[in-house]
XYZ file of C-alpha atoms in Angstrom:
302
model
C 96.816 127.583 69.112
C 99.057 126.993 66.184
C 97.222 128.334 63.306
C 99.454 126.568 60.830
C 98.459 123.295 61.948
C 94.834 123.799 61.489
C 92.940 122.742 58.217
C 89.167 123.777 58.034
C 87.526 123.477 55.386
C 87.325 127.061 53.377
C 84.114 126.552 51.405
C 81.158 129.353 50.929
C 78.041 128.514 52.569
C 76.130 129.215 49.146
C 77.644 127.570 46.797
C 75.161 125.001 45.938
C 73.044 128.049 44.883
C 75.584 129.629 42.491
C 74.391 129.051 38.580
C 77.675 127.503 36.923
C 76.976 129.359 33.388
C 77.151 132.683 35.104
C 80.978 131.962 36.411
C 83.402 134.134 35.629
C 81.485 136.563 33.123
C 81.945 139.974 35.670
C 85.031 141.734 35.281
C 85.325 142.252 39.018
C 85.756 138.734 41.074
C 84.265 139.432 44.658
C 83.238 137.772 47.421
C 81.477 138.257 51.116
C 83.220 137.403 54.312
C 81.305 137.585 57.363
C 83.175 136.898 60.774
C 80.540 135.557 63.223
C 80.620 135.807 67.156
C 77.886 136.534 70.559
C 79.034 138.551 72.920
C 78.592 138.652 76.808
C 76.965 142.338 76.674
C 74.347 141.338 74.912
C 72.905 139.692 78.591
C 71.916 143.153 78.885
C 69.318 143.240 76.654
C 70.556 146.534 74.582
C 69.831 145.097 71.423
C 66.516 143.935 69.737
C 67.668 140.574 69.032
C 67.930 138.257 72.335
C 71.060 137.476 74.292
C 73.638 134.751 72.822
C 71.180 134.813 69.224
C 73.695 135.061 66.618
C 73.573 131.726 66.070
C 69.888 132.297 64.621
C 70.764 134.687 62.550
C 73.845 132.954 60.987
C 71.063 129.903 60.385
C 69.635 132.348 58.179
C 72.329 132.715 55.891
C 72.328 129.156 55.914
C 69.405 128.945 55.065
C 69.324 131.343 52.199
C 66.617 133.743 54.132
C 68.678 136.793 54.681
C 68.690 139.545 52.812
C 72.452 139.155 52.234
C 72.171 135.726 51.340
C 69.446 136.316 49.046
C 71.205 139.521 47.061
C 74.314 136.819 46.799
C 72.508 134.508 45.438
C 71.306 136.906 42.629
C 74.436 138.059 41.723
C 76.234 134.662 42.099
C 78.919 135.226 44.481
C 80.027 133.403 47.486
C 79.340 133.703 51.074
C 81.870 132.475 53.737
C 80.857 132.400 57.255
C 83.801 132.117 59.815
C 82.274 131.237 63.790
C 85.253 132.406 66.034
C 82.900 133.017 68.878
C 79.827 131.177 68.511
C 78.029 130.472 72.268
C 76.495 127.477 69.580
C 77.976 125.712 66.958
C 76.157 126.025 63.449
C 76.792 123.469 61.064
C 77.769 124.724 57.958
C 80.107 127.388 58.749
C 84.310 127.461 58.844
C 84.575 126.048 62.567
C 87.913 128.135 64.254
C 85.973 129.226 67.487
C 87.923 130.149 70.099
C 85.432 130.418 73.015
C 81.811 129.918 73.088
C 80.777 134.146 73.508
C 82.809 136.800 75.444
C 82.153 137.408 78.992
C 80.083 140.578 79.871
C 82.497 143.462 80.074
C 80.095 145.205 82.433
C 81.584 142.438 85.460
C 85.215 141.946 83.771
C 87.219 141.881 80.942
C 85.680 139.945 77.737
C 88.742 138.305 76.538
C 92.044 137.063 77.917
C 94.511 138.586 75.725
C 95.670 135.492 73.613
C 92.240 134.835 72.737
C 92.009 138.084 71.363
C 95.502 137.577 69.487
C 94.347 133.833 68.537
C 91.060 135.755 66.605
C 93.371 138.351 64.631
C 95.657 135.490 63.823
C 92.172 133.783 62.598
C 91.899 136.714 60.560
C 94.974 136.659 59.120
C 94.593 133.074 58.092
C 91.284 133.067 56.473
C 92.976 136.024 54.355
C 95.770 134.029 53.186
C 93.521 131.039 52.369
C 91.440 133.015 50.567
C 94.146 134.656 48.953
C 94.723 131.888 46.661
C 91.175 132.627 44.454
C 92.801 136.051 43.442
C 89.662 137.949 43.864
C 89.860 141.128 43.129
C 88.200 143.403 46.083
C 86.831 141.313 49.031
C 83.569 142.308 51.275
C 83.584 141.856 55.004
C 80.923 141.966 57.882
C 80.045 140.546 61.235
C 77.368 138.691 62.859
C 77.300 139.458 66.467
C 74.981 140.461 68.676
C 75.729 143.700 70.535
C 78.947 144.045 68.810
C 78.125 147.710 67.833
C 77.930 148.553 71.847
C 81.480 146.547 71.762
C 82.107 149.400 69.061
C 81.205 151.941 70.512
C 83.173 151.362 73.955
C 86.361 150.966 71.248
C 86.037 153.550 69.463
C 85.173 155.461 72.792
C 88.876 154.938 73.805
C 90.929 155.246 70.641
C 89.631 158.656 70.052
C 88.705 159.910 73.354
C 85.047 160.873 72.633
C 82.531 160.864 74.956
C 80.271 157.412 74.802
C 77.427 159.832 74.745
C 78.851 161.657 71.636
C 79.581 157.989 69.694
C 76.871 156.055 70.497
C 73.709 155.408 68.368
C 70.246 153.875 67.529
C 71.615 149.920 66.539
C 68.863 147.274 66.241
C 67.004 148.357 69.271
C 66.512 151.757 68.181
C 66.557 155.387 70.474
C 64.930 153.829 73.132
C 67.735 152.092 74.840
C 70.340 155.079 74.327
C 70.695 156.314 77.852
C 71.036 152.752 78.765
C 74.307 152.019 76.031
C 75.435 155.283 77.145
C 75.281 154.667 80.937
C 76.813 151.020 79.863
C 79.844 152.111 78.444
C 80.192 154.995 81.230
C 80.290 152.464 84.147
C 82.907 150.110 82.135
C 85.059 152.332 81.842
C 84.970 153.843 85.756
C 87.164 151.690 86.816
C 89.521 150.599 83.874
C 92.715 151.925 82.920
C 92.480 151.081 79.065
C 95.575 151.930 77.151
C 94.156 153.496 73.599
C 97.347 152.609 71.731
C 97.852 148.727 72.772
C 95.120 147.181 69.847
C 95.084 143.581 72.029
C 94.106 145.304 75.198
C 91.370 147.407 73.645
C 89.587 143.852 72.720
C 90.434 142.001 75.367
C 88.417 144.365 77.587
C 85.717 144.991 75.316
C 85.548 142.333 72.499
C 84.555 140.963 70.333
C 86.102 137.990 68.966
C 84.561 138.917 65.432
C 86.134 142.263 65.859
C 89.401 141.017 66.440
C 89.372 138.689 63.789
C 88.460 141.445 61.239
C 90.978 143.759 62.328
C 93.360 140.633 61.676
C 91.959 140.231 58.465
C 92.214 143.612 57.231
C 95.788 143.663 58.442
C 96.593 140.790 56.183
C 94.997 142.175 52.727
C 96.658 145.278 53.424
C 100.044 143.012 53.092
C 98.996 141.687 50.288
C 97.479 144.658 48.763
C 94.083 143.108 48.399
C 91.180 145.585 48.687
C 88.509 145.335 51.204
C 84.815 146.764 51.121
C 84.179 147.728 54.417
C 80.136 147.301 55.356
C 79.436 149.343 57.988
C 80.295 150.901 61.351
C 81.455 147.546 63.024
C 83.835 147.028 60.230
C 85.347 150.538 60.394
C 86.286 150.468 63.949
C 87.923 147.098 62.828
C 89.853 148.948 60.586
C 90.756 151.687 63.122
C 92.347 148.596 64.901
C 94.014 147.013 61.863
C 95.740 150.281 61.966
C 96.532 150.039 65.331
C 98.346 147.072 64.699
C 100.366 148.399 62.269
C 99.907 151.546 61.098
C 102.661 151.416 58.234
C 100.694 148.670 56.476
C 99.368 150.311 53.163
C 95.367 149.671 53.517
C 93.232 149.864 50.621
C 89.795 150.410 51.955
C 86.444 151.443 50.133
C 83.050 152.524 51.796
C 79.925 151.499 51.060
C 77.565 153.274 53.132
C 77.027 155.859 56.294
C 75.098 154.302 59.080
C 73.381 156.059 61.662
C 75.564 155.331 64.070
C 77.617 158.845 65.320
C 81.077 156.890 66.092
C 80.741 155.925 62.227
C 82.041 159.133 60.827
C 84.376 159.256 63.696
C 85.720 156.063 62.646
C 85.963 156.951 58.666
C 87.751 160.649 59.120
C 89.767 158.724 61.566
C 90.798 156.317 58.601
C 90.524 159.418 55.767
C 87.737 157.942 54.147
C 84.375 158.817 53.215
C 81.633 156.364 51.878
C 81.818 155.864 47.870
C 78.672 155.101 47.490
C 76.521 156.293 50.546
C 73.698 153.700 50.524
C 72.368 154.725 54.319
C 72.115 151.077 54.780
C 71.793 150.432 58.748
C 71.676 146.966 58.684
C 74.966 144.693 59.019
C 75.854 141.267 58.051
C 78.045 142.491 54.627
C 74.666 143.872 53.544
C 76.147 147.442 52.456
C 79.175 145.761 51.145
C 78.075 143.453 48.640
C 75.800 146.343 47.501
C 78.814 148.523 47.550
C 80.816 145.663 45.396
C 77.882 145.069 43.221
C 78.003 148.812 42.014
C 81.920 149.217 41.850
C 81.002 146.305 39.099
C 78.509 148.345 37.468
C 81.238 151.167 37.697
C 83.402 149.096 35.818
C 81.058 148.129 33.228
C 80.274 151.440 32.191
C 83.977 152.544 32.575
């Protein structure tokens, strides 16, 4: 897919909401970006929203229901919603998918590699468009359904823990831990994953909102844009980014500590630690837009 050829339309998904005489009054300009995507693990029912859903959830931004979208709309920033993996198209959202959901990496690999190289490149491009608005620190987060298993198996890899040591609760809670565990444990039996090459890492576990992250982060670390990071998922994408090219001079911030155990992996891994530890557990830029909102209080005071 040639990237340069393609001209969505870049618009927030809020911005009907936004109260005009509040523009431009905060010293810090911010916004959300939230990479949306369903993965093929999800089919096995590890999470405690139902398979191929994300599309539901996304609705709810939409819609103006979710807690994100609500907390944006009070403190008048934009939303942009980017569907690179969608298994169903929401209108609404900046339309660049690239498949309709990964396949189950249980049975075989989730991605072909350029589909996984078409998503950072994705990444990339929604950074430079976005580029243009000069904000000054940029949130991102993910909409995916079992995308912190995907996680997990990553992150499994790149530092050669244990999947029983790195995974966690996610949505479903403790009682589907032995299951994640035994999930991970059986994918990688019979794989021979190389924990240095970033494309085949995702291309055997996903997802396509992972990838597209990573190439996001990647291309505000060229342009020395700083990026709020919102929870686990987005940390492992960073762990990637870095992977990718780990000259690149990232400027990262933290916004909260989930309860996930690969998430402190991932953050000494990157030499951070949160800012401002909110022990949010939620996801969809959530912990980042809080994290942004009290940089700008930070400021304000400074």
């Amino acid at each position: 897919m040639e990237l340069i050829n393609i001209q969505p339309v870049i618009e927030p998904v809020n911005q009907y909401w936004l109260n005009d005489k509040m523009t431009n009054i905060d010293p810090i300009n911010y916004c959300l970006v939230l990479f949306a995507g369903d993965n093929g693990i999800s089919g096995e029912n590890i999470s405690a929203y139902l398979p191929y859903s994300t599309s539901d959830i996304v609705q709810e931004h939409l819609y103006g229901r979710a807690p994100t979208a609500r907390l944006l709309q009070q403190m008048n920033k934009l939303e942009y919603i980017i569907d690179v993996g969608l298994a169903k198209s929401v209108p609404g959202t900046v339309k660049l998918n690239i498949r309709r959901g990964t396949a189950n990496f249980l049975f075989g690999d989730a991605l072909e590699r350029i589909e996984v190289e078409r998503a950072i490149e994705i990444g990339a491009f929604i950074c430079n468009s976005l580029s243009n608005y000069k904000f000054d620190i940029i949130g991102i987060g993910e909409i995916g359904v079992a995308d912190t298993l995907c996680a997990s198996a990553l992150i499994s890899v790149m530092l050669g823990v244990s999947p029983a040591d790195i995974v966690g609760p996610g949505s479903a809670g403790d009682k589907v831990y032995a299951q994640k565990v035994d999930i991970i444990n059986r994918a990688l039996r019979y794989r021979q994953v190389d924990p240095f090459d970033t494309i085949d890492l995702l291309s055997r576990f996903g997802g396509l909102e992972i990838a597209s992250l990573a190439g996001f982060i990647l291309e505000a670390a060229r342009k020395g844009i700083g990026i709020m990071l919102d929870g686990y998922v987005t940390s492992v994408a960073a762990l990637l980014a870095r992977g990718l090219d780990n000259q690149a001079d990232f400027k990262l911030l933290t916004s909260s500590l989930s309860a996930e155990p690969g998430h402190l992996m991932a953050l000494e891994s990157l030499s951070l630690k949160p800012d401002i530890n909110l022990g949010i557990h939620y996801g969809e830029g959530l912990a980042a837009i809080l994290g942004m909102n009290l940089k700008q209080y930070e400021c304000n005071l400074n």
